[in-house]
PDB file of C-alpha atoms in Angstrom:
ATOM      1  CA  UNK S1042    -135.599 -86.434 -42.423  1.00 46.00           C
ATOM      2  CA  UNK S1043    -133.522 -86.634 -39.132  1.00 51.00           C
ATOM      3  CA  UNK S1044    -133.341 -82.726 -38.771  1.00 66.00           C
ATOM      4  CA  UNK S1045    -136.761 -82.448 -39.776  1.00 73.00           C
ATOM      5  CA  UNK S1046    -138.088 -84.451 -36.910  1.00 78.00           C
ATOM      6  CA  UNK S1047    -135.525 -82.281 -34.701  1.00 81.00           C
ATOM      7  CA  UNK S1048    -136.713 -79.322 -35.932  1.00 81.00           C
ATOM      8  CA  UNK S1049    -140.344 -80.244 -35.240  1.00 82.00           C
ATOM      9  CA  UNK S1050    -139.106 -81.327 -31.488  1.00 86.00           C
ATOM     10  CA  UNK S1051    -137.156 -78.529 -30.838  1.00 88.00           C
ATOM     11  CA  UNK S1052    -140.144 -75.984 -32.155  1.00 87.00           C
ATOM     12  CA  UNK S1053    -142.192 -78.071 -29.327  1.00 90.00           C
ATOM     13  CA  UNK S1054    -139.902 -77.911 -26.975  1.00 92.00           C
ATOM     14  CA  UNK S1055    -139.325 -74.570 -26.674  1.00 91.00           C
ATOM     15  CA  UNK S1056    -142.711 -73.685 -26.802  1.00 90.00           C
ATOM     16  CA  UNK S1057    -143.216 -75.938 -23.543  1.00 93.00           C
ATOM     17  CA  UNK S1058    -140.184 -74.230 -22.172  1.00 93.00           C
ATOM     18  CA  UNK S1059    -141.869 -70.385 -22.809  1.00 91.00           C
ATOM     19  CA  UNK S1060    -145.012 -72.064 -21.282  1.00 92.00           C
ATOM     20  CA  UNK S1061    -142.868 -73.100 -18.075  1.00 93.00           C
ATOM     21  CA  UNK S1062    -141.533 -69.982 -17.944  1.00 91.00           C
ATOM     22  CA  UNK S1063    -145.038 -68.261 -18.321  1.00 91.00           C
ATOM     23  CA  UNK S1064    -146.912 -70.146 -16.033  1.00 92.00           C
ATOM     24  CA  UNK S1065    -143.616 -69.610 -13.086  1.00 92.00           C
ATOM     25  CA  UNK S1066    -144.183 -65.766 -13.471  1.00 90.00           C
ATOM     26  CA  UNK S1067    -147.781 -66.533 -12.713  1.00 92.00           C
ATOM     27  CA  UNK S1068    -146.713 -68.464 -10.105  1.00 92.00           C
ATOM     28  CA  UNK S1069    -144.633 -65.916  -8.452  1.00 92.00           C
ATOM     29  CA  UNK S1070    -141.713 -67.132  -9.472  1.00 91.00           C
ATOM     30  CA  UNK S1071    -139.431 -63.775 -11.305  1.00 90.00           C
ATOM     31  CA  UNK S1072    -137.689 -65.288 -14.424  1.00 89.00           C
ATOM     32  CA  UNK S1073    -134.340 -65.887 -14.081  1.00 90.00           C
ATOM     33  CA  UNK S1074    -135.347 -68.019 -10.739  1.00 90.00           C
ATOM     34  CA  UNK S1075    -138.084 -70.278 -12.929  1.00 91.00           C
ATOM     35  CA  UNK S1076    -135.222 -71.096 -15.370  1.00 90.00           C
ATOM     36  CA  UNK S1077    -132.674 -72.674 -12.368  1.00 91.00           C
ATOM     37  CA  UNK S1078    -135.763 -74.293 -11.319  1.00 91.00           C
ATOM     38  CA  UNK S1079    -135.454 -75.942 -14.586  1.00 93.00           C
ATOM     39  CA  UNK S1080    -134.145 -79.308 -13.780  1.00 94.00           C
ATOM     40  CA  UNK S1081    -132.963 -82.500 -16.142  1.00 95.00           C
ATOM     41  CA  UNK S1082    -136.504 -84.317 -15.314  1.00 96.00           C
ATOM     42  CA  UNK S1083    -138.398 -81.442 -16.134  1.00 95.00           C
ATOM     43  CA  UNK S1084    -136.595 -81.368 -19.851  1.00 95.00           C
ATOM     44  CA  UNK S1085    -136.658 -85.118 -20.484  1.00 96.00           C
ATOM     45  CA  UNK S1086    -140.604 -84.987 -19.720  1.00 96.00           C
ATOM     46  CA  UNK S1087    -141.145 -82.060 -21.850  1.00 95.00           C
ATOM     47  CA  UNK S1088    -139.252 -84.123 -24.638  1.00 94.00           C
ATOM     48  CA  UNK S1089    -141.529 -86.704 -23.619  1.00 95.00           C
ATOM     49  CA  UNK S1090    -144.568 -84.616 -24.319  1.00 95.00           C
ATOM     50  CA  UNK S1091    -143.326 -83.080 -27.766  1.00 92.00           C
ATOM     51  CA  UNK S1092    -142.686 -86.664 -29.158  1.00 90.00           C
ATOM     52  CA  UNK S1093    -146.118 -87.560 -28.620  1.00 92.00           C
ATOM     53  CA  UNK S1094    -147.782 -84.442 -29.603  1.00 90.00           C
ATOM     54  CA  UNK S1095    -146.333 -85.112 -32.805  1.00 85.00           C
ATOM     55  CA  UNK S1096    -148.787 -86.378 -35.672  1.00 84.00           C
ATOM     56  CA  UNK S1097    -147.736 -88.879 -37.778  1.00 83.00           C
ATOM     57  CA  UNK S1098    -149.211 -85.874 -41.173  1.00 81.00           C
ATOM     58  CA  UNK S1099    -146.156 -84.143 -39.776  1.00 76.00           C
ATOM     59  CA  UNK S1100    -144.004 -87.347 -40.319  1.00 77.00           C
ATOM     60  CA  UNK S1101    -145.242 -87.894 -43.429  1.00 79.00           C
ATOM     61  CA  UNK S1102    -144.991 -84.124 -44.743  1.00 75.00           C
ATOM     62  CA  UNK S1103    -141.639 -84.390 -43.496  1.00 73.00           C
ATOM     63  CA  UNK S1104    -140.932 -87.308 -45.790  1.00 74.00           C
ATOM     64  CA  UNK S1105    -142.511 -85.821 -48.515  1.00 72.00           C
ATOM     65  CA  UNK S1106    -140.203 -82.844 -47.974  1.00 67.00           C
ATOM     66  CA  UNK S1107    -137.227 -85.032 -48.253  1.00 67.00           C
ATOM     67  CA  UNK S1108    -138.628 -87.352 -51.320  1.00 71.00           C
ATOM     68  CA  UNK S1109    -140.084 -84.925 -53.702  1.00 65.00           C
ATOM     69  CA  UNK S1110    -140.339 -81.436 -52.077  1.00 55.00           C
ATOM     70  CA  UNK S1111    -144.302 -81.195 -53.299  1.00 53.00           C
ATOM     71  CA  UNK S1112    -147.291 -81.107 -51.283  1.00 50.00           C
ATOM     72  CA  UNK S1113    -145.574 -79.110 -47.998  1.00 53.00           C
ATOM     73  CA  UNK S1114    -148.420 -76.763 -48.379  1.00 57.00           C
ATOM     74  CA  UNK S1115    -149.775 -77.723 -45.466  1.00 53.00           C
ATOM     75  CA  UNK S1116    -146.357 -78.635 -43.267  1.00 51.00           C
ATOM     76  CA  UNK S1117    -145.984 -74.872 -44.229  1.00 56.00           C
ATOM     77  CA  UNK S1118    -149.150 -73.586 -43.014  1.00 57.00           C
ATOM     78  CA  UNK S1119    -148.814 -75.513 -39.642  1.00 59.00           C
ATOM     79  CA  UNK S1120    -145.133 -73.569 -39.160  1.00 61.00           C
ATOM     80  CA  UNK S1121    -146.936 -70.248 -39.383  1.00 62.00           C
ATOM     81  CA  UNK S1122    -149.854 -71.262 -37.145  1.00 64.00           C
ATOM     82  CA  UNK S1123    -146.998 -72.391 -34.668  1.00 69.00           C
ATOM     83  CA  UNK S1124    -145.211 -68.964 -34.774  1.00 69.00           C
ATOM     84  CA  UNK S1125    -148.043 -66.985 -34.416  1.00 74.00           C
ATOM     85  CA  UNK S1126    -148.785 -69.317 -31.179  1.00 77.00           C
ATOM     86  CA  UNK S1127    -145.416 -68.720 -29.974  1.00 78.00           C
ATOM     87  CA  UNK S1128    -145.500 -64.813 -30.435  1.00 79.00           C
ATOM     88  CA  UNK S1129    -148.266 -64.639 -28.019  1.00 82.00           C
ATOM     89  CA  UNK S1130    -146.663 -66.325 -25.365  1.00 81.00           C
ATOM     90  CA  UNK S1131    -143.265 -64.865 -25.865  1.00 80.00           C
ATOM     91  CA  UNK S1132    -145.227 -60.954 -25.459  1.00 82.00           C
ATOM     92  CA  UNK S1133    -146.129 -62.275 -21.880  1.00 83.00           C
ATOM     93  CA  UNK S1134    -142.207 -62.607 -20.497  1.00 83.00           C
ATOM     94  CA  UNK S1135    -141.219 -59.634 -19.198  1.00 83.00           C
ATOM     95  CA  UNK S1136    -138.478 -57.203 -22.049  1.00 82.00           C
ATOM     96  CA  UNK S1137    -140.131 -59.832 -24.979  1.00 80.00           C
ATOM     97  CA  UNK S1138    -143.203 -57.125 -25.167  1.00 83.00           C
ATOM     98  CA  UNK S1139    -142.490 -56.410 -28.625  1.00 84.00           C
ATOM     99  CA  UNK S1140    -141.814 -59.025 -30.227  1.00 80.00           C
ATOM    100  CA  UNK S1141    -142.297 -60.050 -33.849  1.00 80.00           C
ATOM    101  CA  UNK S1142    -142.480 -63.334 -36.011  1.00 80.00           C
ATOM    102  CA  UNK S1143    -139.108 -62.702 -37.388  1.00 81.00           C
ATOM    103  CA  UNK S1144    -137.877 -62.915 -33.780  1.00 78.00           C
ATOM    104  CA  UNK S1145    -139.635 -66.088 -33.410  1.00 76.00           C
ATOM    105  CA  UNK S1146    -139.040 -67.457 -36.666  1.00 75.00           C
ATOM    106  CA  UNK S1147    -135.307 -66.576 -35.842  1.00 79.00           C
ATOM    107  CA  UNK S1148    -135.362 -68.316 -32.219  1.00 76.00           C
ATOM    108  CA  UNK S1149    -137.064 -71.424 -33.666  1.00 72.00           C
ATOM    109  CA  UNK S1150    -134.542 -71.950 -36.711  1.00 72.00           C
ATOM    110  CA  UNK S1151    -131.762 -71.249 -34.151  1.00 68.00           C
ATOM    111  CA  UNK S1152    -129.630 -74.057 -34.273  1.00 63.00           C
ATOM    112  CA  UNK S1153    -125.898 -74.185 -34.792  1.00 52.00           C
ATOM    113  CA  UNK S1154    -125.706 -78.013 -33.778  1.00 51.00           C
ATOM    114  CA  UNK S1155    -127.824 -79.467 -36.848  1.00 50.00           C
ATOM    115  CA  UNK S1156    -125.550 -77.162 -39.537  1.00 54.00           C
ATOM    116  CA  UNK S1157    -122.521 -79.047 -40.968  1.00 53.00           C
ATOM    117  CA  UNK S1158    -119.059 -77.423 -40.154  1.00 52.00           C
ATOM    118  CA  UNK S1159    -117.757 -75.627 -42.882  1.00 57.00           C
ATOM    119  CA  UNK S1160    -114.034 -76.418 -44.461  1.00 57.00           C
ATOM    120  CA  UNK S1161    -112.479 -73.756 -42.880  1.00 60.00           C
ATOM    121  CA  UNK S1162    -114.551 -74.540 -39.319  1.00 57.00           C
ATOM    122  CA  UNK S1163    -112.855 -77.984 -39.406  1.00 52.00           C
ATOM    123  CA  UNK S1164    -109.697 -76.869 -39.995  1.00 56.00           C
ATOM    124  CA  UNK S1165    -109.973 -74.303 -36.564  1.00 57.00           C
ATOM    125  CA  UNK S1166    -111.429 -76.959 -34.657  1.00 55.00           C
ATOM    126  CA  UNK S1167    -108.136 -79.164 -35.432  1.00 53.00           C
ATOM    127  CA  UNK S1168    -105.779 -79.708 -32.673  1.00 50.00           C
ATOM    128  CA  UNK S1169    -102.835 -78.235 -33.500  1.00 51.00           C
ATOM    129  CA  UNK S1170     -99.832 -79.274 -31.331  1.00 51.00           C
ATOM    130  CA  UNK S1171     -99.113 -82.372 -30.533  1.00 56.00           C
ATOM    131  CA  UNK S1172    -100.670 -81.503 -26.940  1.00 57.00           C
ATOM    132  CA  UNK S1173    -103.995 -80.850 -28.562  1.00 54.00           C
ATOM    133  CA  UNK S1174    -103.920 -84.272 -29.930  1.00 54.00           C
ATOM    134  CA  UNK S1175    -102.532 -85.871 -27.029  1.00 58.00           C
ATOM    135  CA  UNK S1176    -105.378 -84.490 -24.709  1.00 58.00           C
ATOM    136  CA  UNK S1177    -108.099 -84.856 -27.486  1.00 54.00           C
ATOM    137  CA  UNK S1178    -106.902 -89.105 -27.592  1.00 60.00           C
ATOM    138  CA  UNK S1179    -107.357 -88.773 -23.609  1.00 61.00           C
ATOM    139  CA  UNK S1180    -111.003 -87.761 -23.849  1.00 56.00           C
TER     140      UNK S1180
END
């Protein structure tokens, strides 16, 4: 359910972040300027936004999801719409011209934080010397 709901948010969010970006290119602004713009109040408002844009039949398809896997039909249906969306804006940024919904579909499922670390990933992320440990205790 959690990474549902995360999923959902972060699909939101980075369609208000294209829109930023969109609307600072319209502004004048040349893209790589409009993103340091981008401050820490700008991104907790947008997160703002995206949690009350969303509708509770997203909630409950979510749980549905989780609970039985049937009726998603329409959760489904809404992704696409939502790609589609986000391929329009994403041909108006300057060098994204061409792209497709398995760009966007790509982008959007993007997200090495929600995956679980593997065995071996664990196991590389261990300290290994006595140092490691030491400053990893500090923190």
């Amino acid at each position: 359910m959690d990474q549902g709901v995360l999923a959902a948010l972060k699909k939101r969010y980075r369609r208000k972040l294209l829109s930023s970006l969109i609307l600072g290119m319209e502004e004048g602004y040349d893209l790589l300027s409009k993103l340091k713009k981008i401050d820490l109040l700008d991104i907790i408002g947008w997160l703002n936004q995206c949690w009350n844009e969303l509708e509770p039949i997203t909630l409950v398809c979510l749980w549905r999801k989780l609970l039985d896997h049937s009726g998603n039909e329409f959760f489904e249906k809404r992704e696409d719409h939502e790609a589609s969306n986000l391929i329009e804006l994403m041909k108006k940024i300057p060098g994204c011209e061409d792209t497709v919904e398995d760009d966007v579909r790509e982008w959007m499922d993007l997200d090495g934080a929600s995956e679980p670390l593997g065995e071996d990933e664990v196991i590389a992320e261990k300290p290994r010397s006595r140092e490691g440990r030491r400053r990893l205790r500090q923190e």
